[in-house]
CSV table of C-alpha atoms and ligand atoms in Angstrom, one decimal:
chain,number,residue,atom,x,y,z
L,1,MET,CA,-5.0,-71.4,74.3
L,2,ILE,CA,-7.2,-69.1,71.9
L,3,LYS,CA,-7.5,-69.6,68.3
L,4,ALA,CA,-8.9,-68.4,65.2
L,5,ILE,CA,-12.6,-68.8,64.5
L,6,LYS,CA,-12.9,-72.7,62.3
L,7,GLY,CA,-12.9,-71.2,58.9
L,8,THR,CA,-11.2,-68.0,59.3
L,9,LYS,CA,-7.9,-67.0,58.2
L,10,ASP,CA,-5.2,-64.8,59.6
L,11,ILE,CA,-3.4,-62.6,56.6
L,12,LEU,CA,-0.1,-62.2,57.9
L,13,PRO,CA,2.6,-60.1,56.7
L,14,GLU,CA,4.5,-62.3,54.4
L,15,SER,CA,1.2,-62.8,52.4
L,16,ILE,CA,-0.1,-59.0,52.7
L,17,ARG,CA,2.0,-58.5,49.4
L,18,ASN,CA,-0.5,-60.7,47.7
L,19,TRP,CA,-3.3,-59.2,48.6
L,20,LYS,CA,-1.9,-55.5,48.6
L,21,TYR,CA,-0.6,-56.9,44.5
L,22,PHE,CA,-4.5,-58.2,44.6
L,23,GLU,CA,-6.1,-54.8,45.0
L,24,ASN,CA,-4.1,-52.6,43.2
L,25,VAL,CA,-4.9,-54.9,40.0
L,26,ILE,CA,-8.6,-54.6,41.2
L,27,THR,CA,-8.6,-50.9,41.4
L,28,SER,CA,-6.4,-50.4,38.6
L,29,VAL,CA,-9.2,-52.2,36.1
L,30,PHE,CA,-12.4,-50.9,37.8
L,31,ASN,CA,-11.3,-46.8,37.4
L,32,ILE,CA,-10.3,-48.2,33.7
L,33,TYR,CA,-13.9,-49.1,33.2
L,34,ASN,CA,-15.3,-46.2,35.5
L,35,TYR,CA,-16.5,-48.0,38.4
L,36,GLN,CA,-16.8,-46.0,42.1
L,37,GLU,CA,-16.3,-48.2,44.8
L,38,ILE,CA,-19.2,-48.5,47.8
L,39,ARG,CA,-17.9,-49.9,50.9
L,40,THR,CA,-21.3,-50.7,53.1
L,41,PRO,CA,-21.4,-51.8,57.6
L,42,ILE,CA,-20.7,-55.8,57.9
L,43,PHE,CA,-24.1,-56.4,59.2
L,44,GLU,CA,-27.8,-55.6,58.2
L,45,GLU,CA,-30.4,-56.3,59.3
L,46,THR,CA,-31.6,-60.4,58.8
L,47,THR,CA,-34.6,-59.3,56.6
L,48,LEU,CA,-32.8,-57.5,54.1
L,49,PHE,CA,-31.3,-61.2,53.1
L,50,SER,CA,-33.1,-63.0,53.3
L,51,ARG,CA,-35.9,-61.3,51.2
L,52,GLY,CA,-33.0,-60.2,48.5
L,53,ILE,CA,-30.9,-63.3,48.2
L,54,GLY,CA,-34.5,-65.5,48.8
L,55,GLU,CA,-35.5,-68.1,52.2
L,56,ALA,CA,-34.9,-71.3,49.5
L,57,THR,CA,-31.6,-70.6,49.2
L,58,ASP,CA,-28.9,-72.3,50.8
L,59,ILE,CA,-27.1,-69.2,52.0
L,60,VAL,CA,-30.5,-67.7,53.9
L,61,GLY,CA,-31.3,-71.4,54.7
L,62,LYS,CA,-27.8,-72.5,56.1
L,63,GLU,CA,-25.0,-70.4,56.0
L,64,MET,CA,-25.6,-67.3,57.3
L,65,TYR,CA,-24.5,-65.7,60.4
L,66,THR,CA,-27.3,-64.2,62.1
L,67,PHE,CA,-27.7,-63.6,66.1
L,68,GLU,CA,-30.1,-61.0,68.1
L,69,ASP,CA,-28.7,-58.1,69.4
L,70,ARG,CA,-29.1,-56.7,72.9
L,71,SER,CA,-32.2,-54.2,71.3
L,72,LYS,CA,-32.9,-58.1,69.7
L,73,THR,CA,-32.9,-57.2,66.5
L,74,SER,CA,-32.3,-59.9,64.1
L,75,VAL,CA,-28.7,-58.7,62.5
L,76,THR,CA,-26.6,-60.8,59.8
L,77,LEU,CA,-23.5,-60.4,59.0
L,78,LYS,CA,-22.8,-60.5,55.1
L,79,PRO,CA,-23.4,-63.6,53.3
L,80,GLU,CA,-23.1,-61.4,50.1
L,81,MET,CA,-22.4,-57.8,49.2
L,82,THR,CA,-25.3,-57.1,45.9
L,83,ALA,CA,-28.8,-57.2,48.6
L,84,SER,CA,-26.8,-54.7,50.5
L,85,VAL,CA,-25.2,-52.6,47.7
L,86,VAL,CA,-29.0,-52.1,46.6
L,87,ARG,CA,-30.4,-51.1,50.0
L,88,ALA,CA,-27.8,-48.3,50.1
L,89,PHE,CA,-29.0,-47.6,46.8
L,90,ILE,CA,-32.3,-47.5,47.6
L,91,GLU,CA,-31.6,-45.9,51.0
L,92,HIS,CA,-29.7,-43.2,49.6
L,93,SER,CA,-32.0,-42.7,46.3
L,94,LEU,CA,-28.8,-43.1,44.5
L,95,GLY,CA,-30.9,-44.0,41.0
L,96,LYS,CA,-32.3,-40.3,41.6
L,97,LYS,CA,-29.2,-38.7,41.6
L,98,GLN,CA,-27.9,-40.5,38.4
L,99,SER,CA,-29.7,-42.8,36.2
L,100,PHE,CA,-27.3,-45.5,35.7
L,101,ASN,CA,-24.7,-46.4,38.4
L,102,LYS,CA,-21.6,-48.5,38.3
L,103,LEU,CA,-20.3,-49.5,41.5
L,104,TYR,CA,-17.7,-52.3,42.7
L,105,TYR,CA,-16.6,-53.0,46.1
L,106,ILE,CA,-14.2,-55.7,47.7
L,107,SER,CA,-14.9,-56.5,50.8
L,108,PRO,CA,-15.0,-59.6,53.7
L,109,MET,CA,-18.1,-61.6,53.8
L,110,PHE,CA,-19.4,-64.6,56.2
L,111,ARG,CA,-21.0,-68.0,55.3
L,112,GLN,CA,-21.4,-71.2,57.9
L,113,GLU,CA,-20.3,-73.7,55.7
L,114,ARG,CA,-18.3,-76.8,55.6
L,115,PRO,CA,-14.4,-75.4,55.7
L,116,GLN,CA,-12.5,-76.6,52.9
L,117,ALA,CA,-9.9,-75.5,50.6
L,118,GLY,CA,-10.8,-72.7,48.9
L,119,ARG,CA,-13.9,-72.3,51.0
L,120,LEU,CA,-13.8,-70.4,54.2
L,121,ARG,CA,-16.5,-69.2,56.6
L,122,GLU,CA,-14.5,-65.4,56.4
L,123,PHE,CA,-13.5,-64.7,52.6
L,124,HIS,CA,-13.0,-61.7,50.7
L,125,GLN,CA,-14.7,-60.7,47.2
L,126,PHE,CA,-14.1,-57.8,44.9
L,127,GLY,CA,-17.1,-57.7,42.7
L,128,ALA,CA,-19.3,-55.1,40.6
L,129,GLU,CA,-22.5,-54.3,40.7
L,130,ALA,CA,-24.6,-52.0,37.2
L,131,LEU,CA,-27.6,-50.0,38.2
L,132,GLY,CA,-30.0,-48.4,35.6
L,133,SER,CA,-29.5,-50.1,32.5
L,134,ASN,CA,-30.9,-53.3,30.9
L,135,SER,CA,-28.3,-53.3,27.7
L,136,PRO,CA,-26.7,-56.6,26.8
L,137,LEU,CA,-23.5,-54.8,26.6
L,138,LEU,CA,-23.4,-54.0,30.5
L,139,ASP,CA,-23.9,-58.3,30.6
L,140,VAL,CA,-20.9,-58.2,28.5
L,141,GLU,CA,-18.7,-55.6,30.3
L,142,MET,CA,-18.9,-57.8,33.4
L,143,ILE,CA,-17.5,-61.0,32.0
L,144,ASN,CA,-14.8,-58.7,30.4
L,145,ILE,CA,-14.3,-56.7,34.3
L,146,ALA,CA,-13.8,-60.0,35.8
L,147,TYR,CA,-11.8,-61.8,32.5
L,148,ASP,CA,-9.3,-58.6,32.2
L,149,ILE,CA,-8.9,-59.0,36.7
L,150,LEU,CA,-8.2,-62.4,36.3
L,151,LYS,CA,-5.6,-62.4,33.5
L,152,GLY,CA,-4.4,-59.4,35.1
L,153,MET,CA,-3.1,-61.7,38.2
L,154,GLY,CA,-1.3,-63.7,35.1
L,155,LEU,CA,-4.1,-66.7,34.9
L,156,LYS,CA,-4.2,-68.6,32.4
L,157,ASP,CA,-6.3,-71.5,32.7
L,158,LEU,CA,-10.2,-70.3,32.7
L,159,THR,CA,-12.7,-70.7,30.9
L,160,ILE,CA,-16.0,-67.9,31.4
L,161,LYS,CA,-19.7,-70.6,30.8
L,162,ILE,CA,-22.4,-68.7,30.6
L,163,ASN,CA,-26.4,-69.5,30.3
L,164,SER,CA,-29.5,-67.6,30.5
L,165,LEU,CA,-31.9,-68.1,33.2
L,166,GLY,CA,-35.1,-66.0,31.4
L,167,THR,CA,-37.5,-64.0,32.6
L,168,PRO,CA,-39.7,-64.6,36.1
L,169,VAL,CA,-42.5,-65.3,33.5
L,170,SER,CA,-41.0,-68.1,31.4
L,171,ARG,CA,-39.1,-69.9,34.2
L,172,LYS,CA,-42.0,-70.1,35.9
L,173,LYS,CA,-43.5,-72.0,33.1
L,174,TYR,CA,-40.2,-73.9,32.6
L,175,ILE,CA,-39.9,-75.2,36.1
L,176,LYS,CA,-43.7,-76.6,35.8
L,177,LEU,CA,-42.2,-78.9,32.9
L,178,LEU,CA,-39.3,-79.8,34.9
L,179,LYS,CA,-41.4,-80.5,37.5
L,180,LYS,CA,-44.0,-82.5,35.9
L,181,TYR,CA,-40.5,-84.4,34.0
L,182,LEU,CA,-39.2,-85.1,37.6
L,183,LYS,CA,-43.1,-86.8,38.9
L,184,ASP,CA,-42.4,-90.2,38.5
L,185,LYS,CA,-38.4,-89.9,39.0
L,186,GLU,CA,-38.5,-88.4,42.1
L,187,ASN,CA,-36.9,-91.4,44.0
L,188,LEU,CA,-34.1,-92.0,41.5
L,189,LEU,CA,-32.8,-88.4,43.4
L,190,SER,CA,-30.9,-88.3,46.6
L,191,ALA,CA,-32.8,-86.6,49.5
L,192,GLU,CA,-31.1,-83.2,49.1
L,193,SER,CA,-32.2,-83.0,45.6
L,194,LYS,CA,-36.0,-84.2,46.6
L,195,ASN,CA,-36.1,-82.2,49.1
L,196,ARG,CA,-35.0,-79.3,46.2
L,197,ILE,CA,-38.1,-79.8,44.2
L,198,LYS,CA,-40.6,-77.7,46.1
L,199,LYS,CA,-37.9,-75.3,47.5
L,200,ASN,CA,-35.9,-74.5,44.4
L,201,ILE,CA,-35.8,-77.2,41.6
L,202,LEU,CA,-33.0,-75.6,39.7
L,203,ARG,CA,-30.6,-76.3,41.8
L,204,ILE,CA,-30.7,-79.6,41.1
L,205,PHE,CA,-29.1,-79.7,37.7
L,206,ASP,CA,-25.9,-78.0,41.0
L,207,SER,CA,-25.7,-81.5,42.4
L,208,LYS,CA,-22.9,-83.7,41.5
L,209,LEU,CA,-24.0,-86.6,42.6
L,210,GLU,CA,-24.3,-89.6,40.2
L,211,ASN,CA,-28.0,-90.3,40.1
L,212,ASP,CA,-29.1,-86.9,40.3
L,213,ILE,CA,-26.7,-86.6,36.8
L,214,GLU,CA,-28.8,-89.4,35.5
L,215,VAL,CA,-32.2,-88.6,36.0
L,216,MET,CA,-31.3,-84.8,35.0
L,217,LYS,CA,-29.9,-85.7,31.7
L,218,ASN,CA,-32.6,-85.6,30.1
L,219,ALA,CA,-34.7,-83.2,31.5
L,220,PRO,CA,-35.8,-80.6,29.6
L,221,ILE,CA,-33.5,-77.4,29.5
L,222,LEU,CA,-34.3,-74.0,30.4
L,223,LEU,CA,-32.8,-72.7,27.6
L,224,ASP,CA,-35.1,-74.4,25.1
L,225,HIS,CA,-38.0,-72.6,27.0
L,226,LEU,CA,-36.7,-69.5,27.0
L,227,ASP,CA,-39.0,-65.6,26.3
L,228,ASN,CA,-38.3,-64.1,23.2
L,229,GLU,CA,-36.3,-60.8,24.9
L,230,SER,CA,-34.0,-63.7,27.1
L,231,ILE,CA,-32.9,-64.8,24.1
L,232,GLU,CA,-32.2,-61.8,21.7
L,233,ASP,CA,-30.3,-60.4,24.7
L,234,PHE,CA,-28.8,-64.5,25.2
L,235,GLU,CA,-27.7,-63.7,21.3
L,236,GLN,CA,-26.4,-60.2,21.6
L,237,VAL,CA,-23.9,-61.6,24.7
L,238,LYS,CA,-23.2,-64.4,22.5
L,239,SER,CA,-22.4,-62.4,19.7
L,240,ILE,CA,-20.5,-59.8,21.2
L,241,LEU,CA,-18.2,-61.7,23.3
L,242,LYS,CA,-17.2,-63.4,19.7
L,243,VAL,CA,-15.9,-60.2,18.6
L,244,SER,CA,-14.2,-59.6,21.3
L,245,GLN,CA,-12.9,-62.7,20.8
L,246,ILE,CA,-13.8,-63.5,24.7
L,247,PRO,CA,-14.0,-67.7,24.8
L,248,PHE,CA,-16.7,-69.2,26.6
L,249,GLU,CA,-19.2,-72.7,27.0
L,250,VAL,CA,-23.0,-72.1,27.4
L,251,ASP,CA,-23.6,-74.1,30.2
L,252,ALA,CA,-27.5,-74.9,30.2
L,253,SER,CA,-27.2,-76.4,33.5
L,254,LEU,CA,-25.6,-72.9,34.8
L,255,VAL,CA,-28.1,-72.5,37.2
L,256,ARG,CA,-26.4,-70.6,40.0
L,257,GLY,CA,-27.5,-70.4,43.9
L,258,LEU,CA,-29.0,-67.2,44.8
L,259,ASP,CA,-32.5,-66.5,43.6
L,260,TYR,CA,-32.9,-63.1,42.2
L,261,TYR,CA,-30.7,-63.8,38.7
L,262,THR,CA,-32.8,-63.1,35.4
L,263,LYS,CA,-31.4,-63.6,32.1
L,264,LEU,CA,-27.8,-64.0,32.1
L,265,THR,CA,-26.0,-65.5,34.5
L,266,PHE,CA,-22.3,-66.8,34.1
L,267,GLU,CA,-19.3,-68.2,35.9
L,268,ILE,CA,-15.4,-68.2,35.5
L,269,ILE,CA,-14.0,-71.4,36.5
L,270,SER,CA,-10.1,-72.7,37.1
L,271,GLY,CA,-8.8,-75.8,36.3
L,272,ASN,CA,-6.3,-74.9,38.8
L,273,VAL,CA,-8.0,-75.1,42.0
L,274,GLY,CA,-9.9,-78.5,43.2
L,275,SER,CA,-13.1,-78.7,43.7
L,276,GLN,CA,-13.7,-74.9,44.1
L,277,SER,CA,-13.1,-74.2,41.0
L,278,ALA,CA,-15.6,-71.2,40.7
L,279,LEU,CA,-13.2,-68.0,41.0
L,280,CYS,CA,-16.5,-65.8,40.1
L,281,GLY,CA,-19.7,-65.8,39.0
L,282,GLY,CA,-22.6,-63.4,38.1
L,283,GLY,CA,-25.8,-62.3,36.6
L,284,ARG,CA,-28.1,-59.9,35.8
L,285,TYR,CA,-31.1,-59.4,38.5
L,286,ASP,CA,-33.6,-56.7,37.2
L,287,LEU,CA,-36.2,-57.3,39.1
L,288,LEU,CA,-34.0,-57.2,43.2
L,289,VAL,CA,-34.2,-53.4,43.6
L,290,GLU,CA,-38.2,-53.3,43.4
L,291,GLN,CA,-38.1,-56.5,45.3
L,292,LEU,CA,-36.1,-54.3,48.1
L,293,GLY,CA,-38.8,-51.4,47.5
L,294,GLY,CA,-37.0,-49.0,45.4
L,295,GLU,CA,-37.9,-48.3,41.7
L,296,PRO,CA,-38.1,-51.1,39.2
L,297,THR,CA,-34.1,-50.6,38.0
L,298,PRO,CA,-32.8,-53.6,35.4
L,299,ALA,CA,-29.0,-54.5,37.1
L,300,THR,CA,-26.1,-56.5,37.1
L,301,GLY,CA,-23.3,-57.9,38.3
L,302,PHE,CA,-20.3,-60.4,39.7
L,303,ALA,CA,-18.4,-61.5,42.7
L,304,ALA,CA,-15.0,-63.3,43.0
L,305,GLY,CA,-13.6,-65.0,45.5
L,306,MET,CA,-10.5,-63.7,46.7
L,307,GLU,CA,-9.2,-66.8,48.7
L,308,ARG,CA,-9.7,-69.0,46.0
L,309,ILE,CA,-8.1,-66.6,43.2
L,310,LEU,CA,-5.1,-66.2,45.4
L,311,ILE,CA,-5.1,-70.0,45.8
L,312,ALA,CA,-5.5,-70.3,41.8
L,313,CYS,CA,-2.4,-68.2,41.2
L,314,GLU,CA,-0.2,-69.4,43.7
L,315,ASN,CA,-1.2,-73.1,41.4
L,316,GLU,CA,0.1,-71.8,38.4
L,317,LYS,CA,2.9,-69.8,39.8
L,318,SER,CA,1.2,-66.6,37.8
L,319,PHE,CA,2.7,-63.2,39.8
L,320,ASN,CA,4.9,-62.5,41.4
L,321,THR,CA,5.5,-59.7,43.8
L,322,LEU,CA,8.6,-57.9,44.6
L,323,GLN,CA,9.7,-57.6,48.1
L,324,THR,CA,9.3,-54.3,49.3
L,325,ALA,CA,13.6,-53.2,50.4
L,326,ILE,CA,14.6,-51.3,53.4
L,327,LYS,CA,16.5,-48.3,51.8
L,328,ILE,CA,18.8,-47.5,54.4
L,329,TYR,CA,19.7,-49.7,57.9
L,330,ILE,CA,21.3,-47.1,60.2
L,331,VAL,CA,24.4,-49.3,62.4
L,332,CYS,CA,25.2,-47.5,65.4
L,333,LEU,CA,28.5,-48.2,66.3
L,334,ASP,CA,28.9,-46.4,69.6
L,335,THR,CA,26.0,-46.9,71.9
L,336,ASN,CA,26.8,-43.5,73.6
L,337,LEU,CA,25.5,-42.3,69.9
L,338,ILE,CA,22.4,-44.1,69.7
L,339,SER,CA,19.6,-41.4,70.1
L,340,ASN,CA,21.7,-39.3,67.5
L,341,ALA,CA,21.6,-42.7,65.3
L,342,PHE,CA,18.1,-42.7,65.7
L,343,ASN,CA,17.6,-39.1,65.4
L,344,PHE,CA,19.3,-39.4,61.9
L,345,ALA,CA,17.1,-42.5,60.7
L,346,GLN,CA,13.8,-40.3,62.3
L,347,SER,CA,15.6,-36.8,59.5
L,348,LEU,CA,15.3,-39.4,56.2
L,349,ARG,CA,11.7,-41.1,57.6
L,350,LYS,CA,10.6,-37.1,57.7
L,351,ASN,CA,11.6,-36.6,53.6
L,352,ASN,CA,10.0,-40.2,52.9
L,353,ILE,CA,13.0,-42.7,52.8
L,354,SER,CA,12.2,-45.9,54.3
L,355,ALA,CA,15.3,-46.2,57.2
L,356,GLU,CA,15.5,-48.5,59.9
L,357,ILE,CA,17.7,-49.2,62.5
L,358,ASP,CA,18.0,-51.5,65.6
L,359,TYR,CA,16.0,-52.4,69.1
L,360,LEU,CA,17.1,-55.4,70.3
L,361,ASN,CA,20.8,-53.9,71.1
L,362,ARG,CA,22.4,-56.5,68.1
L,363,SER,CA,26.0,-56.7,67.8
L,364,ILE,CA,27.0,-54.9,64.9
L,365,LYS,CA,27.6,-58.4,62.4
L,366,ALA,CA,23.2,-59.7,63.4
L,367,GLN,CA,22.6,-55.9,62.6
L,368,MET,CA,24.2,-56.1,59.5
L,369,ARG,CA,22.3,-60.0,58.7
L,370,ASP,CA,19.2,-58.3,59.9
L,371,ALA,CA,19.9,-55.5,57.0
L,372,ASN,CA,20.6,-58.6,54.4
L,373,LYS,CA,16.9,-60.1,55.1
L,374,LEU,CA,15.1,-56.8,54.9
L,375,ASN,CA,16.7,-56.1,51.4
L,376,THR,CA,17.9,-53.4,52.7
L,377,GLU,CA,19.6,-51.4,49.7
L,378,PHE,CA,22.7,-49.1,51.8
L,379,VAL,CA,23.9,-49.2,55.3
L,380,LEU,CA,25.1,-46.6,57.1
L,381,PHE,CA,27.5,-47.0,59.7
L,382,PHE,CA,27.4,-44.3,62.2
L,383,GLY,CA,29.5,-43.2,64.7
L,384,GLY,CA,33.0,-43.8,65.2
L,385,GLU,CA,35.9,-41.7,63.8
L,386,GLU,CA,33.9,-40.4,61.3
L,387,PHE,CA,31.5,-38.9,63.5
L,388,LYS,CA,33.9,-36.4,64.9
L,389,SER,CA,33.9,-34.8,61.1
L,390,ASN,CA,30.1,-35.1,60.7
L,391,SER,CA,30.4,-38.0,58.2
L,392,ALA,CA,29.9,-41.6,57.6
L,393,GLN,CA,30.5,-45.3,55.6
L,394,LEU,CA,28.1,-45.6,53.7
L,395,LYS,CA,27.7,-49.1,52.3
L,396,ASN,CA,25.9,-49.8,48.6
L,397,MET,CA,24.4,-53.3,49.5
L,398,ALA,CA,24.3,-54.6,46.3
L,399,SER,CA,27.7,-53.6,44.6
L,400,GLY,CA,29.6,-53.8,48.2
L,401,LYS,CA,31.4,-50.3,47.7
L,402,GLN,CA,31.2,-48.4,50.5
L,403,GLU,CA,32.3,-44.7,50.6
L,404,LEU,CA,32.9,-41.6,53.3
L,405,ILE,CA,30.0,-39.1,53.0
L,406,SER,CA,29.3,-36.2,54.8
L,407,LEU,CA,25.6,-36.8,57.3
L,408,ASP,CA,24.3,-33.6,55.2
L,409,ASN,CA,24.4,-36.1,51.5
L,410,VAL,CA,23.3,-39.1,53.0
L,411,LEU,CA,19.8,-37.8,52.0
L,412,ASN,CA,20.7,-36.6,48.1
L,413,LYS,CA,23.2,-39.5,47.5
L,414,ILE,CA,20.7,-42.2,48.5
L,415,LYS,CA,17.0,-40.7,47.3
G,501,LIG,P1,-21.4,-66.5,45.3
G,501,LIG,O1,-21.8,-65.2,45.9
G,501,LIG,O2,-22.2,-67.6,46.1
G,501,LIG,O3,-22.1,-66.2,44.1
G,501,LIG,O4,-19.8,-66.7,45.3
G,501,LIG,C1,-19.2,-66.0,44.4
G,501,LIG,C2,-18.0,-66.2,44.5
G,501,LIG,O5,-17.6,-66.0,45.8
G,501,LIG,C3,-17.0,-67.8,44.5
G,501,LIG,O6,-17.0,-68.0,42.7
G,501,LIG,C4,-16.1,-67.8,44.8
G,501,LIG,O7,-15.2,-67.6,44.7
G,501,LIG,C5,-16.7,-67.2,46.4
G,501,LIG,N1,-17.1,-68.0,47.5
G,501,LIG,C6,-18.8,-68.5,48.0
G,501,LIG,N2,-18.5,-68.8,48.5
G,501,LIG,C7,-17.2,-68.5,49.6
G,501,LIG,C8,-16.5,-69.6,50.4
G,501,LIG,N3,-17.0,-70.1,51.7
G,501,LIG,N4,-15.2,-69.2,50.8
G,501,LIG,C9,-14.4,-68.7,49.7
G,501,LIG,N5,-14.9,-68.3,49.1
G,501,LIG,C10,-16.0,-68.4,48.6
C-alpha cells in the first residue's frame, strides 16, 4: 500500500474545522493590523535560498528538498517564506509602488528534518514581513501580532524571548572575540559545535548538550558588544513592550538559525508542546533585500508553525470549534418519490440551506441515525399521505416536536 511520505501529514476532515478556525484568527488579526496577503510559488530556484538564508545554516546545509527539474535547473521546495517574499518584492518593484509594505502569508514549507512530535517535513507557517521601515515600533508590532494570534487561539502558557544580534559590523567584531574565547576550549565541545566554529559560530549557543552549555556559560555575550544604534533600538523595543504590558525575557543566547537577522530577534515559546517548544520566531533583517539584488530596504518579520501551535492548543484545551450542523435532512418515505425528494433538497441548497439526503438506500431508522450524527437541526419526512397535499412532517431535532407543514413553507420555517 502506498503511504504518505515520512514527515508529511494528511489533514483529515475531522481536523479541518480547527485549521479553518485557526486561519480565521490569523486573517482577522492581520486585517486589524492592515497587512496584505501574499502567495508565492511552492518552489523557487535553489540559489534564492542558498544566498538568502545562508550556505552555513542548517536549512541550506542539510534540510532543503532540492532537485533538478527536466531542464536541469536546480529547484527547491520552499523551506521558509522570507526569501521568497523578498524575491517577489524585488521582482515586482513593490517598494517603488509603495514605500512601505506590510505583507502576511499562510503556506506549506518543506524541510528534510528528522520527524518527531511537532517537527515535520511538510509543515505550515503563517507569518509577516514588513518592508521599508527601520522603526523599532514595527519590531514590537511583529511581537504583538504573533502574540495576539496565539492568544486568539486561547493559548496561555507563552513566553516571549528577545535578543539583539546587532549590526553585521558589531557582530563581526564580537565573533572574533568569541573565536578567541573558544580557541583553547575547542576540544571540550561536541563534534557538531566544533564544526560550527568556522561555519556558524553563534549557533553553538543553541546546543542542548551539557558539555557545550558548560563551555558557553562563561563566553562573552553579543548583547555586551553591540553598536550604539542597536543598543538604542533594543532599549526602545524593551520600553514599548513594557508600556504595552507584554511580558518578555531577554535571552542573550537567542541566536536563531538563519543568517539574515540583524538587531532584534524574538521567539515565542510554549510550555506545553514538549521539546519542540518554539511556536514562533522572527526578527529584523535590514540587509536581505539588498543582498538579493534590491534597493537597500530595512525589514522585519516573523514565522510561526501551525502544527506546533495546534498541538499546544490541544494540550491546553484552549479552544473549541462548534461542529458545523446540517440544517435539514430529507428522509424519503417512498422510493418512488426519491427524485422529488432530491429536487426538494436541491431547491433548499439553492437558497443557501445545507440539506442532506440519503444516497445509500438506507432504512428510515438508519437515515435518522445519520441525521443525528450530522447534528441536523430539522428532519423532513418526505412522501407518504402528506405528499398528496404538497406537505410533509417536519421534525425539530432539538425539541423533538413534529408538525405538518406545506412544502412551500419549509424554507421560511427553517431559515
Ligand atoms: P523558523 O523558520 O525556523 O524560524 O521557524 C519558525 C517556526 O516554524 C518554528 O517556531 C516552528 O513553530 C515552525 N517550524 C520550523 N520547522 C518546523 C518543522 N520542521 N516542523 C514543524 N514546524 C516547524
